[in-house]
Amino acid sequence: THEEVETSIYGLCRVAGIGTKTELLFVWRFTWCEVAKRDESMSAIDLSPLASCARLECLHLNDNGFVDEYLGTFPALPRLRELSISGGEMVSLDMRPIKSCCASLEWLSIDGRQLTSLDLMPLASCSRLRVIRLRNLPLTTINLTPLANCSLEDFSMSDCQFETVDLSPLAKHDRLNILAIDNTGLEELDITPLFICENLEHLEIDDDVLVIATLHEILPSVDKQRTPDIALLERRCPKGLEQYLSSIDWM
């Protein structure tokens, strides 16, 4: 269980402070690990010893100012499936180590940074990536094109500051089941590309950003004066879109 693994970490892991340098030495059988800055006197953390953790599947890098240094010493972790990155004070995040070290990555969360830009291109090599969660990021724009090669089933962006988002790259994901884009700062959002995501069942989007005009070609009955034709919704929309659109007050 998660609790047992965490207990094993405290029992078997040795954390040695050498001046202002902290090195983490882990036992090879660890499958889960969370690293956070708990001592203000620390000035660096070296993750390279994690290379010995051949079975490590889950790694959380949380609540500290060393996030960028973490990735700079990121070792090859062939079994890593889940990676969470939060905290940090830099305005950019170099995710290139993910490309070369996380071939098995399935779940990625980036939360609570000061990012003004985020290049997702390294994720183009993560073909097994199923879940991506981007939260609390002061981003004004983001390019989702690199995600076309992933196996997305669950994608969310929330509490950001976007000026524009193009959802077209998500149309390639026939397994996409959950999509949440809320409290992002958008003034409008074209959801037309989502109409071919046949397995989409859960959709969460701020109602006031929906671009009504983009639905006319697909749903001729949609306008600001009446409710969309539910029969058309059933024939042309994935389940999630059908429920979402039929719940909107179009008056």
Coordinates of C-alpha atoms in Angstrom, one line a residue:
T1 CA 0.0 0.0 0.0
H2 CA 1.0 3.7 -0.3
E3 CA 1.4 3.9 3.5
E4 CA 3.7 0.8 3.6
V5 CA 5.8 2.2 0.8
E6 CA 6.1 5.5 2.6
T7 CA 7.1 3.8 5.8
S8 CA 9.8 1.8 3.9
I9 CA 11.2 5.1 2.6
Y10 CA 11.7 6.5 6.1
G11 CA 13.0 3.2 7.4
L12 CA 15.5 2.5 4.6
C13 CA 16.4 5.9 3.2
R14 CA 19.4 7.8 4.6
V15 CA 19.3 11.6 4.2
A16 CA 22.8 13.0 4.8
G17 CA 23.4 16.8 5.2
I18 CA 26.9 17.8 4.1
G19 CA 27.2 21.6 4.7
T20 CA 24.5 23.1 2.5
K21 CA 24.5 20.2 0.1
T22 CA 21.9 17.4 0.6
E23 CA 22.3 14.0 -1.1
L24 CA 19.5 11.5 -1.2
L25 CA 20.5 7.8 -1.1
F26 CA 17.7 5.4 -1.9
V27 CA 17.2 1.7 -1.7
W28 CA 16.6 0.1 -5.1
R29 CA 13.3 -1.4 -4.2
F30 CA 11.4 1.8 -3.6
T31 CA 8.4 2.3 -5.8
W32 CA 7.1 5.7 -4.5
C33 CA 9.0 8.8 -3.3
E34 CA 8.1 12.4 -2.4
V35 CA 10.9 15.0 -2.1
A36 CA 10.3 18.4 -0.6
K37 CA 12.4 21.1 0.9
R38 CA 12.0 20.9 4.7
D39 CA 15.2 22.7 5.7
E40 CA 15.8 26.3 4.7
S41 CA 19.5 25.9 5.1
M42 CA 19.6 23.5 2.1
S43 CA 20.9 25.1 -1.1
A44 CA 20.9 22.0 -3.5
I45 CA 19.4 18.6 -3.9
D46 CA 20.9 15.9 -6.1
L47 CA 18.5 13.3 -7.5
S48 CA 21.0 11.3 -9.4
P49 CA 21.2 8.6 -6.7
L50 CA 17.6 7.7 -7.7
A51 CA 19.1 5.9 -10.7
S52 CA 19.6 3.0 -8.3
C53 CA 15.9 2.8 -7.7
A54 CA 15.1 0.5 -10.6
R55 CA 11.5 -0.1 -9.4
L56 CA 10.6 3.6 -8.8
E57 CA 7.1 4.2 -10.3
C58 CA 5.9 7.4 -8.6
L59 CA 7.9 10.6 -7.9
H60 CA 6.6 13.8 -6.4
L61 CA 8.8 16.9 -6.4
N62 CA 6.9 19.3 -4.2
D63 CA 6.8 22.6 -2.3
N64 CA 10.3 24.0 -2.7
G65 CA 12.6 26.1 -4.8
F66 CA 14.7 23.3 -6.2
V67 CA 12.3 22.0 -8.9
D68 CA 14.6 23.1 -11.7
E69 CA 17.7 21.6 -10.0
Y70 CA 15.7 18.4 -9.6
L71 CA 15.2 18.1 -13.4
G72 CA 18.8 19.0 -14.0
T73 CA 20.0 15.9 -12.1
F74 CA 17.1 13.7 -13.2
P75 CA 18.3 10.1 -13.7
A76 CA 16.9 7.5 -16.0
L77 CA 13.9 5.9 -14.4
P78 CA 12.6 3.3 -16.8
R79 CA 9.6 2.3 -14.7
L80 CA 8.5 5.8 -13.6
R81 CA 4.7 6.1 -14.4
E82 CA 3.7 9.1 -12.3
L83 CA 5.5 12.4 -11.9
S84 CA 4.2 15.5 -10.0
I85 CA 6.0 18.8 -10.1
S86 CA 4.9 21.7 -7.9
G87 CA 6.5 24.7 -6.3
G88 CA 9.6 26.5 -7.7
E89 CA 10.2 30.1 -8.4
M90 CA 11.5 30.1 -12.0
V91 CA 9.5 31.5 -14.9
S92 CA 10.4 28.6 -17.2
L93 CA 10.6 24.8 -16.8
D94 CA 13.0 22.7 -18.9
M95 CA 11.2 19.4 -19.3
R96 CA 13.8 17.8 -21.7
P97 CA 15.0 15.4 -19.0
I98 CA 11.5 13.9 -19.1
K99 CA 11.9 13.0 -22.8
S100 CA 15.0 10.9 -22.2
C101 CA 14.3 9.5 -18.7
C102 CA 10.6 8.7 -18.6
A103 CA 9.7 6.4 -21.4
S104 CA 7.0 4.7 -19.3
L105 CA 5.4 8.0 -18.0
E106 CA 1.6 7.8 -17.8
W107 CA 0.6 10.6 -15.4
L108 CA 2.0 14.1 -15.2
S109 CA 1.0 17.0 -13.0
I110 CA 2.5 20.5 -12.9
D111 CA 1.0 22.7 -10.2
G112 CA 1.7 26.0 -8.5
R113 CA 4.7 27.4 -10.3
Q114 CA 5.5 30.9 -11.5
L115 CA 5.7 29.9 -15.2
T116 CA 5.0 32.4 -17.9
S117 CA 5.8 29.8 -20.6
L118 CA 5.8 26.0 -20.9
D119 CA 7.2 24.0 -23.8
L120 CA 5.4 20.7 -24.0
M121 CA 7.5 19.4 -26.9
P122 CA 9.5 16.9 -24.7
L123 CA 6.2 15.2 -24.1
A124 CA 5.9 14.2 -27.7
S125 CA 8.1 11.2 -26.9
C126 CA 5.8 10.1 -24.0
S127 CA 3.5 7.8 -26.0
R128 CA 2.1 6.2 -22.9
L129 CA 1.1 9.5 -21.2
R130 CA -2.6 9.2 -20.3
V131 CA -3.2 11.9 -17.7
I132 CA -2.0 15.5 -17.8
R133 CA -3.0 18.1 -15.2
L134 CA -1.8 21.7 -15.4
R135 CA -2.9 23.9 -12.5
N136 CA -2.3 27.3 -10.9
L137 CA 0.0 28.4 -13.7
P138 CA 0.2 32.1 -14.8
L139 CA 0.4 31.0 -18.5
T140 CA -1.1 33.3 -21.2
T141 CA -0.7 30.7 -24.0
I142 CA 0.1 27.1 -24.5
N143 CA 0.7 24.9 -27.6
L144 CA -0.9 21.5 -27.2
T145 CA 0.4 20.1 -30.6
P146 CA 3.1 18.0 -29.0
L147 CA 0.5 16.0 -27.1
A148 CA -0.7 14.4 -30.4
N149 CA 1.5 11.4 -29.8
C150 CA 0.4 10.8 -26.3
S151 CA -2.4 8.4 -25.3
L152 CA -4.5 11.0 -23.5
E153 CA -7.5 9.9 -21.5
D154 CA -7.7 12.7 -18.9
F155 CA -6.6 16.2 -19.6
S156 CA -7.2 19.3 -17.4
M157 CA -6.1 22.9 -17.3
S158 CA -7.4 25.1 -14.4
D159 CA -6.6 28.3 -12.6
C160 CA -4.3 29.7 -15.3
Q161 CA -4.4 33.0 -17.2
F162 CA -4.8 32.0 -20.8
E163 CA -5.6 34.5 -23.5
T164 CA -6.1 31.8 -26.1
V165 CA -6.1 28.0 -26.4
D166 CA -6.4 25.9 -29.5
L167 CA -8.0 22.5 -28.8
S168 CA -7.4 21.1 -32.3
P169 CA -4.6 18.8 -31.2
L170 CA -6.9 17.1 -28.8
A171 CA -9.1 15.9 -31.7
K172 CA -6.6 13.2 -32.4
H173 CA -7.2 11.5 -29.1
D174 CA -10.0 8.9 -29.6
R175 CA -9.5 7.7 -26.0
L176 CA -10.0 11.1 -24.4
N177 CA -12.6 10.5 -21.7
I178 CA -12.2 13.5 -19.3
L179 CA -11.5 17.1 -20.2
A180 CA -11.6 20.1 -17.8
I181 CA -10.7 23.6 -18.8
D182 CA -12.0 26.0 -16.1
N183 CA -11.1 29.2 -14.4
T184 CA -8.4 29.8 -17.1
G185 CA -9.0 33.5 -17.9
L186 CA -10.2 32.7 -21.4
E187 CA -12.8 35.0 -22.9
E188 CA -13.8 32.5 -25.6
L189 CA -13.1 28.9 -26.5
D190 CA -13.8 27.0 -29.7
I191 CA -14.9 23.4 -28.7
T192 CA -15.6 22.3 -32.3
P193 CA -12.6 20.0 -32.5
L194 CA -14.0 18.0 -29.6
F195 CA -16.9 16.7 -31.6
I196 CA -14.9 13.8 -33.0
C197 CA -13.7 12.7 -29.5
E198 CA -16.1 9.8 -29.4
N199 CA -15.2 8.6 -25.9
L200 CA -15.4 12.0 -24.2
E201 CA -17.8 11.5 -21.3
H202 CA -16.9 14.2 -18.8
L203 CA -16.5 17.8 -19.9
E204 CA -16.0 20.8 -17.6
I205 CA -15.7 24.2 -19.3
D206 CA -16.7 27.7 -18.1
D207 CA -20.1 28.4 -19.8
D208 CA -19.3 32.0 -20.5
V209 CA -16.3 31.2 -22.8
L210 CA -18.1 29.0 -25.2
V211 CA -18.0 30.3 -28.8
I212 CA -21.6 29.9 -29.9
A213 CA -20.8 30.7 -33.6
T214 CA -18.5 27.7 -33.9
L215 CA -21.4 25.3 -33.4
H216 CA -23.6 26.4 -36.2
E217 CA -22.1 24.3 -38.9
I218 CA -22.3 21.1 -36.7
L219 CA -25.5 21.9 -34.9
P220 CA -27.6 24.2 -37.1
S221 CA -30.2 24.7 -34.3
V222 CA -27.8 26.2 -31.9
D223 CA -28.2 30.0 -31.4
K224 CA -28.7 32.3 -28.5
Q225 CA -32.5 32.1 -28.8
R226 CA -33.2 28.4 -28.3
T227 CA -31.9 25.1 -26.9
P228 CA -29.9 22.9 -29.4
D229 CA -31.7 20.0 -31.1
I230 CA -31.1 17.1 -28.7
A231 CA -31.4 14.6 -31.6
L232 CA -28.5 16.3 -33.4
L233 CA -26.5 16.3 -30.2
E234 CA -27.1 12.5 -29.8
R235 CA -26.0 11.8 -33.4
R236 CA -23.0 14.2 -33.7
C237 CA -21.7 14.7 -30.2
P238 CA -19.8 12.4 -27.8
K239 CA -21.6 11.7 -24.6
G240 CA -19.8 14.4 -22.6
L241 CA -20.5 17.1 -25.1
E242 CA -24.1 16.1 -25.4
Q243 CA -24.6 16.5 -21.7
Y244 CA -22.6 19.7 -21.4
L245 CA -24.3 21.5 -24.3
S246 CA -27.8 20.4 -23.3
S247 CA -27.2 21.7 -19.8
I248 CA -26.4 25.3 -21.0
D249 CA -29.1 28.0 -20.8
W250 CA -29.0 29.3 -24.3
M251 CA -31.5 32.1 -23.7

